[in-house]
C-alpha cells in the first residue's frame, strides 16, 4: 500500500494485532498475505511505521516466516528485516538481539545455503552488516589439547593469581579535574 494506507493501518492497534497474528498462525495463504502486509509496512512506511510493527510483534512473525519454502516470501521478509535492522541501528534499538532471540539469526544463517543466489546475497549482507559478520570463537570457551587432555579456557588458579598480581602492580593513572 501507499504511505497513507500504511499510516491508516498502523494507527489501528486491533488491525495490526490481527495482521501480525495472521502472519504467525493462520493457514498458509493467509500467512503469506499477512507477511506481505508486514513487509510493506517495514519497507514502504516511515521509520515510525516500522517501529509500530515491531512493537506489535511483527519482528517475531517475520522471523517465523523465514522457514517458508516460498522464495519470494523469503526475499520479502529479508528485505523487511533489513529495513528494521537499519532503523534499529540508527536509533540504537536492540532489534538484532530480538531477531536472534526469535530464531531469526539462525534461520538467516541457514538461508546462506539457499539455492537462490539473491537469498544467499541478502543473508550474507544482513549478517555482515548487523551481526558482526562471522561468528568469532571465544578463546575462553574453545578447548585446547595438551598432553592428550582437553583443556578448557577457564584460567588455572595459579595463572589467574599471576594475572591479578601483574594487574595490581600497574600504577593507576592520575587525573586532574581542576579547571
PDB file of C-alpha atoms in Angstrom:
ATOM      1  CA  UNK A   1       0.000   0.000   0.000  1.00  0.00           C
ATOM      2  CA  UNK A   2       0.911   3.648  -0.199  1.00  0.00           C
ATOM      3  CA  UNK A   3       2.079   5.771   2.724  1.00  0.00           C
ATOM      4  CA  UNK A   4      -1.466   6.901   3.643  1.00  0.00           C
ATOM      5  CA  UNK A   5      -2.800   3.330   3.605  1.00  0.00           C
ATOM      6  CA  UNK A   6       0.090   2.145   5.773  1.00  0.00           C
ATOM      7  CA  UNK A   7      -0.484   5.064   8.151  1.00  0.00           C
ATOM      8  CA  UNK A   8      -4.178   4.165   8.479  1.00  0.00           C
ATOM      9  CA  UNK A   9      -3.318   0.528   9.161  1.00  0.00           C
ATOM     10  CA  UNK A  10      -0.635   1.090  11.806  1.00  0.00           C
ATOM     11  CA  UNK A  11      -2.787   3.606  13.685  1.00  0.00           C
ATOM     12  CA  UNK A  12      -5.337   0.863  14.393  1.00  0.00           C
ATOM     13  CA  UNK A  13      -3.811  -1.427  17.073  1.00  0.00           C
ATOM     14  CA  UNK A  14      -6.586  -4.013  16.721  1.00  0.00           C
ATOM     15  CA  UNK A  15      -5.998  -4.403  12.988  1.00  0.00           C
ATOM     16  CA  UNK A  16      -2.213  -4.521  13.478  1.00  0.00           C
ATOM     17  CA  UNK A  17      -2.590  -7.267  16.077  1.00  0.00           C
ATOM     18  CA  UNK A  18      -4.827  -9.274  13.731  1.00  0.00           C
ATOM     19  CA  UNK A  19      -2.448  -8.925  10.776  1.00  0.00           C
ATOM     20  CA  UNK A  20       0.549  -9.993  12.844  1.00  0.00           C
ATOM     21  CA  UNK A  21      -1.404 -12.847  14.373  1.00  0.00           C
ATOM     22  CA  UNK A  22      -2.407 -13.990  10.882  1.00  0.00           C
ATOM     23  CA  UNK A  23       1.247 -13.896   9.791  1.00  0.00           C
ATOM     24  CA  UNK A  24       2.109 -16.246  12.629  1.00  0.00           C
ATOM     25  CA  UNK A  25      -0.722 -18.699  12.904  1.00  0.00           C
ATOM     26  CA  UNK A  26      -3.202 -18.703  10.036  1.00  0.00           C
ATOM     27  CA  UNK A  27      -3.335 -21.052   7.042  1.00  0.00           C
ATOM     28  CA  UNK A  28      -0.526 -20.660   4.520  1.00  0.00           C
ATOM     29  CA  UNK A  29      -2.228 -18.353   2.005  1.00  0.00           C
ATOM     30  CA  UNK A  30      -3.356 -16.003   4.786  1.00  0.00           C
ATOM     31  CA  UNK A  31       0.090 -16.100   6.425  1.00  0.00           C
ATOM     32  CA  UNK A  32       1.660 -15.239   3.090  1.00  0.00           C
ATOM     33  CA  UNK A  33      -0.614 -12.217   2.562  1.00  0.00           C
ATOM     34  CA  UNK A  34      -0.042 -11.062   6.138  1.00  0.00           C
ATOM     35  CA  UNK A  35       3.724 -11.350   5.607  1.00  0.00           C
ATOM     36  CA  UNK A  36       3.380  -9.117   2.547  1.00  0.00           C
ATOM     37  CA  UNK A  37       1.466  -6.565   4.632  1.00  0.00           C
ATOM     38  CA  UNK A  38       4.151  -6.621   7.358  1.00  0.00           C
ATOM     39  CA  UNK A  39       6.866  -6.257   4.755  1.00  0.00           C
ATOM     40  CA  UNK A  40       5.063  -3.353   3.080  1.00  0.00           C
ATOM     41  CA  UNK A  41       4.808  -1.590   6.442  1.00  0.00           C
ATOM     42  CA  UNK A  42       8.533  -2.092   7.124  1.00  0.00           C
ATOM     43  CA  UNK A  43       9.815  -1.215   3.664  1.00  0.00           C
ATOM     44  CA  UNK A  44       7.198   1.230   2.341  1.00  0.00           C
ATOM     45  CA  UNK A  45       6.267   3.055   5.510  1.00  0.00           C
ATOM     46  CA  UNK A  46       8.116   5.529   7.661  1.00  0.00           C
ATOM     47  CA  UNK A  47      10.559   4.583  10.392  1.00  0.00           C
ATOM     48  CA  UNK A  48       7.750   5.123  12.896  1.00  0.00           C
ATOM     49  CA  UNK A  49       5.530   2.681  10.981  1.00  0.00           C
ATOM     50  CA  UNK A  50       8.243   0.023  11.098  1.00  0.00           C
ATOM     51  CA  UNK A  51       8.738   0.578  14.823  1.00  0.00           C
ATOM     52  CA  UNK A  52       4.990   0.231  15.411  1.00  0.00           C
ATOM     53  CA  UNK A  53       5.142  -3.059  13.508  1.00  0.00           C
ATOM     54  CA  UNK A  54       7.942  -4.245  15.806  1.00  0.00           C
ATOM     55  CA  UNK A  55       6.047  -3.034  18.874  1.00  0.00           C
ATOM     56  CA  UNK A  56       3.046  -5.175  17.910  1.00  0.00           C
ATOM     57  CA  UNK A  57       5.137  -8.340  17.484  1.00  0.00           C
ATOM     58  CA  UNK A  58       5.870  -8.109  13.782  1.00  0.00           C
ATOM     59  CA  UNK A  59       9.538  -8.961  14.212  1.00  0.00           C
ATOM     60  CA  UNK A  60       8.752 -12.428  15.562  1.00  0.00           C
ATOM     61  CA  UNK A  61       6.172 -13.014  12.841  1.00  0.00           C
ATOM     62  CA  UNK A  62       8.718 -12.057  10.166  1.00  0.00           C
ATOM     63  CA  UNK A  63      11.370 -14.314  11.709  1.00  0.00           C
ATOM     64  CA  UNK A  64       8.889 -17.202  11.725  1.00  0.00           C
ATOM     65  CA  UNK A  65       8.238 -16.654   8.006  1.00  0.00           C
ATOM     66  CA  UNK A  66      11.920 -17.283   7.218  1.00  0.00           C
ATOM     67  CA  UNK A  67      11.130 -21.000   7.497  1.00  0.00           C
ATOM     68  CA  UNK A  68       8.986 -20.750   4.373  1.00  0.00           C
ATOM     69  CA  UNK A  69       9.870 -22.638   1.223  1.00  0.00           C
ATOM     70  CA  UNK A  70       8.493 -19.786  -0.920  1.00  0.00           C
ATOM     71  CA  UNK A  71      11.491 -17.935  -2.387  1.00  0.00           C
ATOM     72  CA  UNK A  72       9.583 -14.681  -2.963  1.00  0.00           C
ATOM     73  CA  UNK A  73       8.251 -14.614   0.615  1.00  0.00           C
ATOM     74  CA  UNK A  74      11.745 -15.241   1.987  1.00  0.00           C
ATOM     75  CA  UNK A  75      13.110 -12.329  -0.053  1.00  0.00           C
ATOM     76  CA  UNK A  76      10.281 -10.028   1.018  1.00  0.00           C
ATOM     77  CA  UNK A  77      10.812 -10.955   4.671  1.00  0.00           C
ATOM     78  CA  UNK A  78      14.590 -10.475   4.411  1.00  0.00           C
ATOM     79  CA  UNK A  79      14.028  -7.009   2.914  1.00  0.00           C
ATOM     80  CA  UNK A  80      11.676  -6.132   5.783  1.00  0.00           C
ATOM     81  CA  UNK A  81      14.136  -7.409   8.390  1.00  0.00           C
ATOM     82  CA  UNK A  82      16.971  -5.477   6.769  1.00  0.00           C
ATOM     83  CA  UNK A  83      14.959  -2.239   6.893  1.00  0.00           C
ATOM     84  CA  UNK A  84      14.019  -2.853  10.540  1.00  0.00           C
ATOM     85  CA  UNK A  85      17.678  -3.531  11.365  1.00  0.00           C
ATOM     86  CA  UNK A  86      18.695  -0.272   9.624  1.00  0.00           C
ATOM     87  CA  UNK A  87      16.195   1.627  11.741  1.00  0.00           C
ATOM     88  CA  UNK A  88      17.296  -0.199  14.871  1.00  0.00           C
ATOM     89  CA  UNK A  89      20.929   0.634  14.242  1.00  0.00           C
ATOM     90  CA  UNK A  90      20.103   4.284  13.549  1.00  0.00           C
ATOM     91  CA  UNK A  91      18.110   4.641  16.778  1.00  0.00           C
ATOM     92  CA  UNK A  92      20.111   2.131  18.880  1.00  0.00           C
ATOM     93  CA  UNK A  93      17.210  -0.278  19.275  1.00  0.00           C
ATOM     94  CA  UNK A  94      18.055  -3.893  20.246  1.00  0.00           C
ATOM     95  CA  UNK A  95      16.462  -5.408  17.143  1.00  0.00           C
ATOM     96  CA  UNK A  96      19.467  -7.648  16.448  1.00  0.00           C
ATOM     97  CA  UNK A  97      19.023  -9.228  19.891  1.00  0.00           C
ATOM     98  CA  UNK A  98      15.320  -9.737  19.283  1.00  0.00           C
ATOM     99  CA  UNK A  99      15.906 -11.350  15.900  1.00  0.00           C
ATOM    100  CA  UNK A 100      18.465 -13.678  17.461  1.00  0.00           C
ATOM    101  CA  UNK A 101      16.090 -14.450  20.349  1.00  0.00           C
ATOM    102  CA  UNK A 102      13.255 -15.287  17.923  1.00  0.00           C
ATOM    103  CA  UNK A 103      15.445 -17.721  15.957  1.00  0.00           C
ATOM    104  CA  UNK A 104      15.750 -15.343  13.021  1.00  0.00           C
ATOM    105  CA  UNK A 105      19.541 -15.206  13.025  1.00  0.00           C
ATOM    106  CA  UNK A 106      19.757 -18.991  12.950  1.00  0.00           C
ATOM    107  CA  UNK A 107      17.317 -19.066  10.016  1.00  0.00           C
ATOM    108  CA  UNK A 108      19.260 -16.340   8.175  1.00  0.00           C
ATOM    109  CA  UNK A 109      22.460 -18.334   8.686  1.00  0.00           C
ATOM    110  CA  UNK A 110      20.761 -21.462   7.287  1.00  0.00           C
ATOM    111  CA  UNK A 111      19.442 -19.485   4.333  1.00  0.00           C
ATOM    112  CA  UNK A 112      23.015 -18.659   3.315  1.00  0.00           C
ATOM    113  CA  UNK A 113      22.957 -22.163   1.835  1.00  0.00           C
ATOM    114  CA  UNK A 114      19.786 -21.484  -0.171  1.00  0.00           C
ATOM    115  CA  UNK A 115      19.974 -22.311  -3.866  1.00  0.00           C
ATOM    116  CA  UNK A 116      18.595 -18.887  -4.829  1.00  0.00           C
ATOM    117  CA  UNK A 117      21.547 -16.513  -5.240  1.00  0.00           C
ATOM    118  CA  UNK A 118      19.607 -13.399  -4.241  1.00  0.00           C
ATOM    119  CA  UNK A 119      18.593 -15.000  -0.920  1.00  0.00           C
ATOM    120  CA  UNK A 120      22.193 -16.023  -0.286  1.00  0.00           C
ATOM    121  CA  UNK A 121      23.492 -12.499  -1.012  1.00  0.00           C
ATOM    122  CA  UNK A 122      20.825 -10.820   1.129  1.00  0.00           C
ATOM    123  CA  UNK A 123      21.578 -13.146   4.076  1.00  0.00           C
ATOM    124  CA  UNK A 124      25.321 -12.551   3.846  1.00  0.00           C
ATOM    125  CA  UNK A 125      24.755  -8.782   3.700  1.00  0.00           C
ATOM    126  CA  UNK A 126      22.476  -8.829   6.761  1.00  0.00           C
ATOM    127  CA  UNK A 127      24.856 -10.975   8.797  1.00  0.00           C
ATOM    128  CA  UNK A 128      27.953  -8.974   7.854  1.00  0.00           C
ATOM    129  CA  UNK A 129      26.241  -5.625   8.396  1.00  0.00           C
ATOM    130  CA  UNK A 130      24.232  -6.197  11.565  1.00  0.00           C
ATOM    131  CA  UNK A 131      25.546  -9.324  13.253  1.00  0.00           C
ATOM    132  CA  UNK A 132      29.309  -8.703  13.156  1.00  0.00           C
ATOM    133  CA  UNK A 133      29.905 -10.939  10.153  1.00  0.00           C
ATOM    134  CA  UNK A 134      31.315 -14.285  11.084  1.00  0.00           C
ATOM    135  CA  UNK A 135      30.910 -15.913  14.432  1.00  0.00           C
ATOM    136  CA  UNK A 136      34.103 -15.463  16.386  1.00  0.00           C
ATOM    137  CA  UNK A 137      35.291 -18.340  18.506  1.00  0.00           C
ATOM    138  CA  UNK A 138      35.776 -17.260  22.069  1.00  0.00           C
ATOM    139  CA  UNK A 139      39.212 -18.462  23.116  1.00  0.00           C
ATOM    140  CA  UNK A 140      37.933 -18.914  26.648  1.00  0.00           C
ATOM    141  CA  UNK A 141      35.335 -21.432  25.511  1.00  0.00           C
ATOM    142  CA  UNK A 142      37.112 -23.475  22.835  1.00  0.00           C
ATOM    143  CA  UNK A 143      39.091 -26.381  24.314  1.00  0.00           C
ATOM    144  CA  UNK A 144      42.783 -26.875  23.618  1.00  0.00           C
ATOM    145  CA  UNK A 145      44.662 -30.178  23.681  1.00  0.00           C
ATOM    146  CA  UNK A 146      47.687 -30.508  25.916  1.00  0.00           C
ATOM    147  CA  UNK A 147      49.320 -33.826  26.892  1.00  0.00           C
ATOM    148  CA  UNK A 148      46.451 -35.746  25.257  1.00  0.00           C
ATOM    149  CA  UNK A 149      43.935 -33.971  27.512  1.00  0.00           C
ATOM    150  CA  UNK A 150      41.359 -31.374  26.666  1.00  0.00           C
ATOM    151  CA  UNK A 151      41.920 -28.088  28.490  1.00  0.00           C
ATOM    152  CA  UNK A 152      39.089 -25.637  28.606  1.00  0.00           C
ATOM    153  CA  UNK A 153      39.643 -21.888  28.720  1.00  0.00           C
ATOM    154  CA  UNK A 154      38.909 -21.337  32.389  1.00  0.00           C
ATOM    155  CA  UNK A 155      42.176 -19.965  33.760  1.00  0.00           C
ATOM    156  CA  UNK A 156      44.058 -22.126  36.218  1.00  0.00           C
ATOM    157  CA  UNK A 157      44.225 -20.635  39.707  1.00  0.00           C
ATOM    158  CA  UNK A 158      47.985 -20.055  39.566  1.00  0.00           C
ATOM    159  CA  UNK A 159      47.728 -18.304  36.197  1.00  0.00           C
ATOM    160  CA  UNK A 160      44.842 -16.231  37.449  1.00  0.00           C
ATOM    161  CA  UNK A 161      46.821 -15.160  40.511  1.00  0.00           C
ATOM    162  CA  UNK A 162      49.766 -14.107  38.312  1.00  0.00           C
ATOM    163  CA  UNK A 163      47.444 -12.086  36.081  1.00  0.00           C
ATOM    164  CA  UNK A 164      45.833 -10.380  39.074  1.00  0.00           C
ATOM    165  CA  UNK A 165      49.232  -9.650  40.650  1.00  0.00           C
ATOM    166  CA  UNK A 166      50.501  -8.130  37.405  1.00  0.00           C
ATOM    167  CA  UNK A 167      47.374  -6.004  37.089  1.00  0.00           C
ATOM    168  CA  UNK A 168      47.647  -4.718  40.659  1.00  0.00           C
ATOM    169  CA  UNK A 169      51.305  -3.693  40.176  1.00  0.00           C
ATOM    170  CA  UNK A 170      50.456  -1.169  37.472  1.00  0.00           C
ATOM    171  CA  UNK A 171      50.181   2.382  38.747  1.00  0.00           C
ATOM    172  CA  UNK A 172      46.755   3.940  38.472  1.00  0.00           C
ATOM    173  CA  UNK A 173      46.575   6.859  36.076  1.00  0.00           C
ATOM    174  CA  UNK A 174      46.297  10.245  37.794  1.00  0.00           C
ATOM    175  CA  UNK A 175      43.543  12.556  36.705  1.00  0.00           C
ATOM    176  CA  UNK A 176      43.466  16.297  37.244  1.00  0.00           C
ATOM    177  CA  UNK A 177      39.939  17.621  37.478  1.00  0.00           C
ATOM    178  CA  UNK A 178      40.836  21.233  38.315  1.00  0.00           C
ATOM    179  CA  UNK A 179      39.907  23.984  35.939  1.00  0.00           C
TER     180      UNK A 179
END
